[in-house]
């Protein structure tokens, strides 16, 4: 009866624990969902601001470039008058085509005596025919550049024309300036800044739209086809120099975060608008929440499964208590055997760590070498593929013949020479051939050499010398002692601990490490 009472109490405790775990998981999910939503929105808002600044700077830079071009053209025309204006216009246009610049120059010379005009662009007809069709819009500006600006429609294309004139004797007049296709200008902004989820447009101080992804809006008043209000342009009253708010996109018909910032140059006074799409932000948050639900459901299922398994294992352990007690003597007898297997298992784990450890360091060296010398990087790769065969099938007993390890270390040093060249010198001395038939821990020479490189300075002025001497009972590895002064290298004791573990297993003296004058010395005992 006593046993049954305990069993019932244990079962009830398990059910209560599972129920509490479920409540905790649900509560944690609710809190985490709120935090994820808040952080995701905050991160996406910050991303939207950064993309707005980048887009604005791109637009501002191009407007400045267009103005610089106009200033150059004005300086050339006013310097020489009528002497070379045709050549100037032609040369500048050739240069712009080669450099893929947007503006091109034009001129129109009006001869008062003959009443005729000579021009190199159909856009200049607005000055001779007075544009009877009325296909132009004047852009008002009071900036210091003193250029006049028009939006001219020709063959379903709209051009931004900036011009000036030069009065000549006899009432002759030379009109000159630059023209930019607004379709090309907007396409340029898309090409130079491929930031997703947003689009931008520019309008003048009076509201005339200069650029827009929807061509029909160019030349129209933004206060008529958008929900922008004059108060939205009062960026001077904000601390950041721009206004920010949620608005409805006239282009995509979705909610967007709208940024408006003044765009002022010597010859332009207007505003840049950058709209960042919000539904992508909400979609990203929604996906994050969905993934979180999946994770919590999986975690909850795992918790319940662990509790159930724990309950069953506890019950089985209670029922089999007497059986375990009866087998206690047998387990004690087998203890020594299990201990030996455990040591072998530990050695196997260490051995499994060697291959990835060596591979990661080699790939690290290859990564650095690619940027320095591609030819050496190719040689390095071929040599790495050859010596890695040595690492694919490690020895079962974790020891190898000395001759085999010496052959491997020669190939390994070839890898290092491909990277360091004159920064490392390597010398191998074998005093007796009989020692080559003895054995040594697997990859021991590689680990000692690697430690020497990690912990010592190796430069052309102070090369690192590595000398390996094979004697009858030991192998000594000497390297010049010129330690680095920066922070400790991660995993620096892995190789020495591994070697000591192997020597302890074979009941052999451990690795002997010392510093003798200018050299760091590591002594590796040989195994029979």
PDB file of C-alpha atoms in Angstrom, residues 177-396:
ATOM      1  CA  UNK A 177      22.171  75.618 -71.377  1.00  0.00           C
ATOM      2  CA  UNK A 178      21.813  71.976 -70.432  1.00  0.00           C
ATOM      3  CA  UNK A 179      18.963  69.485 -70.720  1.00  0.00           C
ATOM      4  CA  UNK A 180      18.223  66.291 -68.782  1.00  0.00           C
ATOM      5  CA  UNK A 181      15.645  63.663 -69.665  1.00  0.00           C
ATOM      6  CA  UNK A 182      13.585  63.158 -66.517  1.00  0.00           C
ATOM      7  CA  UNK A 183      12.992  59.534 -67.492  1.00  0.00           C
ATOM      8  CA  UNK A 184      16.766  58.992 -67.624  1.00  0.00           C
ATOM      9  CA  UNK A 185      17.223  60.914 -64.379  1.00  0.00           C
ATOM     10  CA  UNK A 186      14.787  58.741 -62.457  1.00  0.00           C
ATOM     11  CA  UNK A 187      16.242  55.576 -64.004  1.00  0.00           C
ATOM     12  CA  UNK A 188      19.689  56.764 -62.906  1.00  0.00           C
ATOM     13  CA  UNK A 189      18.527  57.112 -59.299  1.00  0.00           C
ATOM     14  CA  UNK A 190      17.169  53.554 -59.431  1.00  0.00           C
ATOM     15  CA  UNK A 191      20.426  52.206 -60.906  1.00  0.00           C
ATOM     16  CA  UNK A 192      22.912  53.862 -58.529  1.00  0.00           C
ATOM     17  CA  UNK A 193      20.876  52.962 -55.429  1.00  0.00           C
ATOM     18  CA  UNK A 194      19.163  49.571 -55.590  1.00  0.00           C
ATOM     19  CA  UNK A 195      17.889  49.689 -52.014  1.00  0.00           C
ATOM     20  CA  UNK A 196      14.694  47.596 -51.956  1.00  0.00           C
ATOM     21  CA  UNK A 197      11.305  48.539 -50.500  1.00  0.00           C
ATOM     22  CA  UNK A 198      11.446  52.261 -51.264  1.00  0.00           C
ATOM     23  CA  UNK A 199      11.139  54.817 -54.043  1.00  0.00           C
ATOM     24  CA  UNK A 200      11.861  58.538 -54.271  1.00  0.00           C
ATOM     25  CA  UNK A 201      10.771  61.615 -56.172  1.00  0.00           C
ATOM     26  CA  UNK A 202      11.608  65.340 -56.242  1.00  0.00           C
ATOM     27  CA  UNK A 203       9.326  68.350 -56.442  1.00  0.00           C
ATOM     28  CA  UNK A 204       9.924  72.108 -56.497  1.00  0.00           C
ATOM     29  CA  UNK A 205       9.038  74.592 -53.805  1.00  0.00           C
ATOM     30  CA  UNK A 206       5.802  75.332 -55.678  1.00  0.00           C
ATOM     31  CA  UNK A 207       4.945  71.628 -55.786  1.00  0.00           C
ATOM     32  CA  UNK A 208       5.874  70.789 -59.401  1.00  0.00           C
ATOM     33  CA  UNK A 209       7.031  67.151 -59.594  1.00  0.00           C
ATOM     34  CA  UNK A 210      10.442  66.803 -61.268  1.00  0.00           C
ATOM     35  CA  UNK A 211      10.995  63.016 -60.978  1.00  0.00           C
ATOM     36  CA  UNK A 212       8.627  60.164 -60.203  1.00  0.00           C
ATOM     37  CA  UNK A 213       8.454  56.411 -60.975  1.00  0.00           C
ATOM     38  CA  UNK A 214       4.978  57.044 -62.474  1.00  0.00           C
ATOM     39  CA  UNK A 215       5.613  59.114 -65.596  1.00  0.00           C
ATOM     40  CA  UNK A 216       2.135  60.679 -65.644  1.00  0.00           C
ATOM     41  CA  UNK A 217       2.872  62.556 -62.422  1.00  0.00           C
ATOM     42  CA  UNK A 218       5.940  64.409 -63.752  1.00  0.00           C
ATOM     43  CA  UNK A 219       5.145  68.091 -64.180  1.00  0.00           C
ATOM     44  CA  UNK A 220       2.029  67.806 -62.005  1.00  0.00           C
ATOM     45  CA  UNK A 221       1.504  69.409 -58.591  1.00  0.00           C
ATOM     46  CA  UNK A 222       2.241  66.949 -55.753  1.00  0.00           C
ATOM     47  CA  UNK A 223      -0.306  68.653 -53.522  1.00  0.00           C
ATOM     48  CA  UNK A 224      -2.981  67.483 -55.948  1.00  0.00           C
ATOM     49  CA  UNK A 225      -2.124  63.808 -56.552  1.00  0.00           C
ATOM     50  CA  UNK A 226      -0.660  62.969 -53.092  1.00  0.00           C
ATOM     51  CA  UNK A 227      -1.790  63.564 -49.517  1.00  0.00           C
ATOM     52  CA  UNK A 228       1.249  65.793 -48.839  1.00  0.00           C
ATOM     53  CA  UNK A 229       0.301  68.979 -47.041  1.00  0.00           C
ATOM     54  CA  UNK A 230       2.373  72.202 -46.887  1.00  0.00           C
ATOM     55  CA  UNK A 231       2.992  71.548 -43.197  1.00  0.00           C
ATOM     56  CA  UNK A 232       4.757  68.284 -44.123  1.00  0.00           C
ATOM     57  CA  UNK A 233       7.504  70.337 -45.786  1.00  0.00           C
ATOM     58  CA  UNK A 234       8.343  72.329 -42.659  1.00  0.00           C
ATOM     59  CA  UNK A 235      11.515  70.361 -42.002  1.00  0.00           C
ATOM     60  CA  UNK A 236      13.268  73.362 -40.432  1.00  0.00           C
ATOM     61  CA  UNK A 237      11.037  72.970 -37.384  1.00  0.00           C
ATOM     62  CA  UNK A 238      12.239  69.385 -36.789  1.00  0.00           C
ATOM     63  CA  UNK A 239      15.395  68.429 -34.951  1.00  0.00           C
ATOM     64  CA  UNK A 240      16.602  65.999 -37.635  1.00  0.00           C
ATOM     65  CA  UNK A 241      16.097  68.350 -40.586  1.00  0.00           C
ATOM     66  CA  UNK A 242      13.354  66.250 -42.225  1.00  0.00           C
ATOM     67  CA  UNK A 243       9.755  65.198 -41.565  1.00  0.00           C
ATOM     68  CA  UNK A 244       8.669  61.595 -41.110  1.00  0.00           C
ATOM     69  CA  UNK A 245       5.199  60.090 -41.022  1.00  0.00           C
ATOM     70  CA  UNK A 246       2.852  57.329 -42.197  1.00  0.00           C
ATOM     71  CA  UNK A 247       1.104  58.076 -45.513  1.00  0.00           C
ATOM     72  CA  UNK A 248      -0.741  56.399 -48.376  1.00  0.00           C
ATOM     73  CA  UNK A 249       1.361  55.805 -51.479  1.00  0.00           C
ATOM     74  CA  UNK A 250      -0.128  57.290 -54.654  1.00  0.00           C
ATOM     75  CA  UNK A 251       2.095  54.894 -56.638  1.00  0.00           C
ATOM     76  CA  UNK A 252       1.730  51.524 -54.849  1.00  0.00           C
ATOM     77  CA  UNK A 253      -1.602  52.068 -53.029  1.00  0.00           C
ATOM     78  CA  UNK A 254      -0.164  50.808 -49.729  1.00  0.00           C
ATOM     79  CA  UNK A 255       0.865  52.430 -46.485  1.00  0.00           C
ATOM     80  CA  UNK A 256       4.396  53.800 -46.483  1.00  0.00           C
ATOM     81  CA  UNK A 257       6.723  55.640 -44.130  1.00  0.00           C
ATOM     82  CA  UNK A 258       7.281  58.963 -45.866  1.00  0.00           C
ATOM     83  CA  UNK A 259      10.382  61.117 -45.415  1.00  0.00           C
ATOM     84  CA  UNK A 260      10.473  64.684 -46.788  1.00  0.00           C
ATOM     85  CA  UNK A 261      13.645  66.769 -46.733  1.00  0.00           C
ATOM     86  CA  UNK A 262      14.504  70.086 -48.419  1.00  0.00           C
ATOM     87  CA  UNK A 263      16.741  69.854 -51.493  1.00  0.00           C
ATOM     88  CA  UNK A 264      18.497  73.182 -51.989  1.00  0.00           C
ATOM     89  CA  UNK A 265      21.311  73.904 -54.420  1.00  0.00           C
ATOM     90  CA  UNK A 266      22.533  77.101 -56.100  1.00  0.00           C
ATOM     91  CA  UNK A 267      19.882  76.809 -58.792  1.00  0.00           C
ATOM     92  CA  UNK A 268      17.173  74.579 -57.297  1.00  0.00           C
ATOM     93  CA  UNK A 269      14.827  74.970 -54.357  1.00  0.00           C
ATOM     94  CA  UNK A 270      12.598  72.011 -53.656  1.00  0.00           C
ATOM     95  CA  UNK A 271      12.109  68.805 -51.704  1.00  0.00           C
ATOM     96  CA  UNK A 272      13.048  65.133 -51.880  1.00  0.00           C
ATOM     97  CA  UNK A 273      10.433  62.530 -50.880  1.00  0.00           C
ATOM     98  CA  UNK A 274      11.445  58.936 -50.022  1.00  0.00           C
ATOM     99  CA  UNK A 275       8.637  56.427 -49.390  1.00  0.00           C
ATOM    100  CA  UNK A 276       9.497  53.185 -47.566  1.00  0.00           C
ATOM    101  CA  UNK A 277       6.962  50.355 -47.920  1.00  0.00           C
ATOM    102  CA  UNK A 278       5.514  49.272 -44.558  1.00  0.00           C
ATOM    103  CA  UNK A 279       3.749  46.049 -45.439  1.00  0.00           C
ATOM    104  CA  UNK A 280       7.126  44.351 -45.967  1.00  0.00           C
ATOM    105  CA  UNK A 281       8.050  45.320 -42.402  1.00  0.00           C
ATOM    106  CA  UNK A 282       4.789  43.839 -41.093  1.00  0.00           C
ATOM    107  CA  UNK A 283       5.331  40.727 -43.210  1.00  0.00           C
ATOM    108  CA  UNK A 284       8.825  40.290 -41.756  1.00  0.00           C
ATOM    109  CA  UNK A 285       7.475  40.634 -38.208  1.00  0.00           C
ATOM    110  CA  UNK A 286       4.673  38.176 -38.985  1.00  0.00           C
ATOM    111  CA  UNK A 287       7.154  35.589 -40.279  1.00  0.00           C
ATOM    112  CA  UNK A 288       9.289  36.025 -37.180  1.00  0.00           C
ATOM    113  CA  UNK A 289       6.234  35.446 -34.985  1.00  0.00           C
ATOM    114  CA  UNK A 290       5.302  32.348 -36.992  1.00  0.00           C
ATOM    115  CA  UNK A 291       8.779  30.884 -36.622  1.00  0.00           C
ATOM    116  CA  UNK A 292       8.670  31.684 -32.905  1.00  0.00           C
ATOM    117  CA  UNK A 293       5.379  29.789 -32.558  1.00  0.00           C
ATOM    118  CA  UNK A 294       6.927  26.764 -34.259  1.00  0.00           C
ATOM    119  CA  UNK A 295       9.945  26.911 -31.956  1.00  0.00           C
ATOM    120  CA  UNK A 296       7.800  27.178 -28.842  1.00  0.00           C
ATOM    121  CA  UNK A 297       5.531  24.349 -29.916  1.00  0.00           C
ATOM    122  CA  UNK A 298       8.552  22.174 -30.550  1.00  0.00           C
ATOM    123  CA  UNK A 299      10.063  23.176 -27.205  1.00  0.00           C
ATOM    124  CA  UNK A 300       6.768  22.509 -25.401  1.00  0.00           C
ATOM    125  CA  UNK A 301       6.473  19.110 -27.033  1.00  0.00           C
ATOM    126  CA  UNK A 302      10.054  18.357 -26.020  1.00  0.00           C
ATOM    127  CA  UNK A 303       9.374  19.398 -22.403  1.00  0.00           C
ATOM    128  CA  UNK A 304       6.292  17.165 -22.184  1.00  0.00           C
ATOM    129  CA  UNK A 305       8.160  14.282 -23.789  1.00  0.00           C
ATOM    130  CA  UNK A 306      11.084  14.711 -21.375  1.00  0.00           C
ATOM    131  CA  UNK A 307       8.734  14.708 -18.367  1.00  0.00           C
ATOM    132  CA  UNK A 308       6.945  11.606 -19.593  1.00  0.00           C
ATOM    133  CA  UNK A 309      10.187   9.808 -20.280  1.00  0.00           C
ATOM    134  CA  UNK A 310      11.517  10.930 -16.921  1.00  0.00           C
ATOM    135  CA  UNK A 311       8.415   9.592 -15.194  1.00  0.00           C
ATOM    136  CA  UNK A 312       8.628   6.242 -16.946  1.00  0.00           C
ATOM    137  CA  UNK A 313      12.342   5.919 -16.320  1.00  0.00           C
ATOM    138  CA  UNK A 314      11.814   6.747 -12.632  1.00  0.00           C
ATOM    139  CA  UNK A 315       9.101   4.115 -12.337  1.00  0.00           C
ATOM    140  CA  UNK A 316      11.255   1.550 -14.060  1.00  0.00           C
ATOM    141  CA  UNK A 317      14.203   2.445 -11.840  1.00  0.00           C
ATOM    142  CA  UNK A 318      12.043   2.029  -8.732  1.00  0.00           C
ATOM    143  CA  UNK A 319      10.729  -1.356  -9.851  1.00  0.00           C
ATOM    144  CA  UNK A 320      14.163  -2.620 -10.803  1.00  0.00           C
ATOM    145  CA  UNK A 321      15.932  -1.368  -7.712  1.00  0.00           C
ATOM    146  CA  UNK A 322      16.477  -4.869  -6.334  1.00  0.00           C
ATOM    147  CA  UNK A 323      17.696  -6.122  -9.693  1.00  0.00           C
ATOM    148  CA  UNK A 324      20.266  -3.293  -9.905  1.00  0.00           C
ATOM    149  CA  UNK A 325      21.439  -4.117  -6.377  1.00  0.00           C
ATOM    150  CA  UNK A 326      21.906  -7.741  -7.378  1.00  0.00           C
ATOM    151  CA  UNK A 327      24.074  -6.731 -10.328  1.00  0.00           C
ATOM    152  CA  UNK A 328      26.199  -4.362  -8.288  1.00  0.00           C
ATOM    153  CA  UNK A 329      28.976  -6.903  -7.739  1.00  0.00           C
ATOM    154  CA  UNK A 330      29.117  -7.671 -11.453  1.00  0.00           C
ATOM    155  CA  UNK A 331      29.470  -3.974 -12.290  1.00  0.00           C
ATOM    156  CA  UNK A 332      32.324  -3.615  -9.814  1.00  0.00           C
ATOM    157  CA  UNK A 333      34.152  -6.459 -11.499  1.00  0.00           C
ATOM    158  CA  UNK A 334      33.702  -4.842 -14.910  1.00  0.00           C
ATOM    159  CA  UNK A 335      34.725  -1.397 -13.650  1.00  0.00           C
ATOM    160  CA  UNK A 336      38.367  -1.693 -14.671  1.00  0.00           C
ATOM    161  CA  UNK A 337      37.438  -2.783 -18.163  1.00  0.00           C
ATOM    162  CA  UNK A 338      34.987   0.112 -18.533  1.00  0.00           C
ATOM    163  CA  UNK A 339      37.643   2.541 -17.328  1.00  0.00           C
ATOM    164  CA  UNK A 340      40.018   1.393 -20.033  1.00  0.00           C
ATOM    165  CA  UNK A 341      37.305   1.736 -22.687  1.00  0.00           C
ATOM    166  CA  UNK A 342      36.527   5.221 -21.397  1.00  0.00           C
ATOM    167  CA  UNK A 343      40.171   6.255 -21.822  1.00  0.00           C
ATOM    168  CA  UNK A 344      40.163   4.910 -25.363  1.00  0.00           C
ATOM    169  CA  UNK A 345      36.952   6.798 -26.007  1.00  0.00           C
ATOM    170  CA  UNK A 346      38.525  10.030 -24.761  1.00  0.00           C
ATOM    171  CA  UNK A 347      41.497   9.489 -27.048  1.00  0.00           C
ATOM    172  CA  UNK A 348      39.138   8.895 -29.949  1.00  0.00           C
ATOM    173  CA  UNK A 349      37.342  12.180 -29.194  1.00  0.00           C
ATOM    174  CA  UNK A 350      40.649  14.036 -29.131  1.00  0.00           C
ATOM    175  CA  UNK A 351      41.608  12.413 -32.403  1.00  0.00           C
ATOM    176  CA  UNK A 352      38.315  13.490 -33.965  1.00  0.00           C
ATOM    177  CA  UNK A 353      39.078  17.081 -32.940  1.00  0.00           C
ATOM    178  CA  UNK A 354      42.487  17.068 -34.651  1.00  0.00           C
ATOM    179  CA  UNK A 355      41.243  16.843 -38.237  1.00  0.00           C
ATOM    180  CA  UNK A 356      38.811  19.787 -38.167  1.00  0.00           C
ATOM    181  CA  UNK A 357      41.295  21.768 -36.060  1.00  0.00           C
ATOM    182  CA  UNK A 358      44.004  21.266 -38.693  1.00  0.00           C
ATOM    183  CA  UNK A 359      41.592  21.872 -41.607  1.00  0.00           C
ATOM    184  CA  UNK A 360      40.298  25.155 -40.173  1.00  0.00           C
ATOM    185  CA  UNK A 361      43.837  26.482 -39.673  1.00  0.00           C
ATOM    186  CA  UNK A 362      44.833  25.421 -43.201  1.00  0.00           C
ATOM    187  CA  UNK A 363      41.759  27.073 -44.736  1.00  0.00           C
ATOM    188  CA  UNK A 364      42.543  30.170 -42.673  1.00  0.00           C
ATOM    189  CA  UNK A 365      46.036  30.249 -44.179  1.00  0.00           C
ATOM    190  CA  UNK A 366      44.617  29.670 -47.675  1.00  0.00           C
ATOM    191  CA  UNK A 367      42.150  32.566 -47.215  1.00  0.00           C
ATOM    192  CA  UNK A 368      44.986  34.951 -46.279  1.00  0.00           C
ATOM    193  CA  UNK A 369      47.238  33.661 -49.076  1.00  0.00           C
ATOM    194  CA  UNK A 370      44.626  34.188 -51.818  1.00  0.00           C
ATOM    195  CA  UNK A 371      44.766  37.932 -51.247  1.00  0.00           C
ATOM    196  CA  UNK A 372      48.601  37.927 -51.296  1.00  0.00           C
ATOM    197  CA  UNK A 373      49.699  35.551 -54.050  1.00  0.00           C
ATOM    198  CA  UNK A 374      47.209  33.605 -56.207  1.00  0.00           C
ATOM    199  CA  UNK A 375      49.892  31.340 -57.729  1.00  0.00           C
ATOM    200  CA  UNK A 376      51.108  30.289 -54.289  1.00  0.00           C
ATOM    201  CA  UNK A 377      47.481  29.835 -53.253  1.00  0.00           C
ATOM    202  CA  UNK A 378      47.015  27.296 -56.067  1.00  0.00           C
ATOM    203  CA  UNK A 379      50.158  25.414 -55.036  1.00  0.00           C
ATOM    204  CA  UNK A 380      48.990  25.585 -51.445  1.00  0.00           C
ATOM    205  CA  UNK A 381      45.626  24.061 -52.416  1.00  0.00           C
ATOM    206  CA  UNK A 382      47.200  21.159 -54.330  1.00  0.00           C
ATOM    207  CA  UNK A 383      49.636  20.418 -51.501  1.00  0.00           C
ATOM    208  CA  UNK A 384      46.791  20.598 -48.968  1.00  0.00           C
ATOM    209  CA  UNK A 385      44.736  18.076 -50.948  1.00  0.00           C
ATOM    210  CA  UNK A 386      47.699  15.650 -51.041  1.00  0.00           C
ATOM    211  CA  UNK A 387      48.603  15.786 -47.350  1.00  0.00           C
ATOM    212  CA  UNK A 388      44.997  15.719 -46.202  1.00  0.00           C
ATOM    213  CA  UNK A 389      44.875  12.100 -47.361  1.00  0.00           C
ATOM    214  CA  UNK A 390      47.064  11.473 -44.326  1.00  0.00           C
ATOM    215  CA  UNK A 391      44.276  12.831 -42.139  1.00  0.00           C
ATOM    216  CA  UNK A 392      41.296  11.030 -43.669  1.00  0.00           C
ATOM    217  CA  UNK A 393      41.931   7.662 -41.961  1.00  0.00           C
ATOM    218  CA  UNK A 394      43.655   8.265 -38.588  1.00  0.00           C
ATOM    219  CA  UNK A 395      45.424   5.293 -36.937  1.00  0.00           C
ATOM    220  CA  UNK A 396      43.366   3.246 -34.493  1.00  0.00           C
TER     221      UNK A 396
END
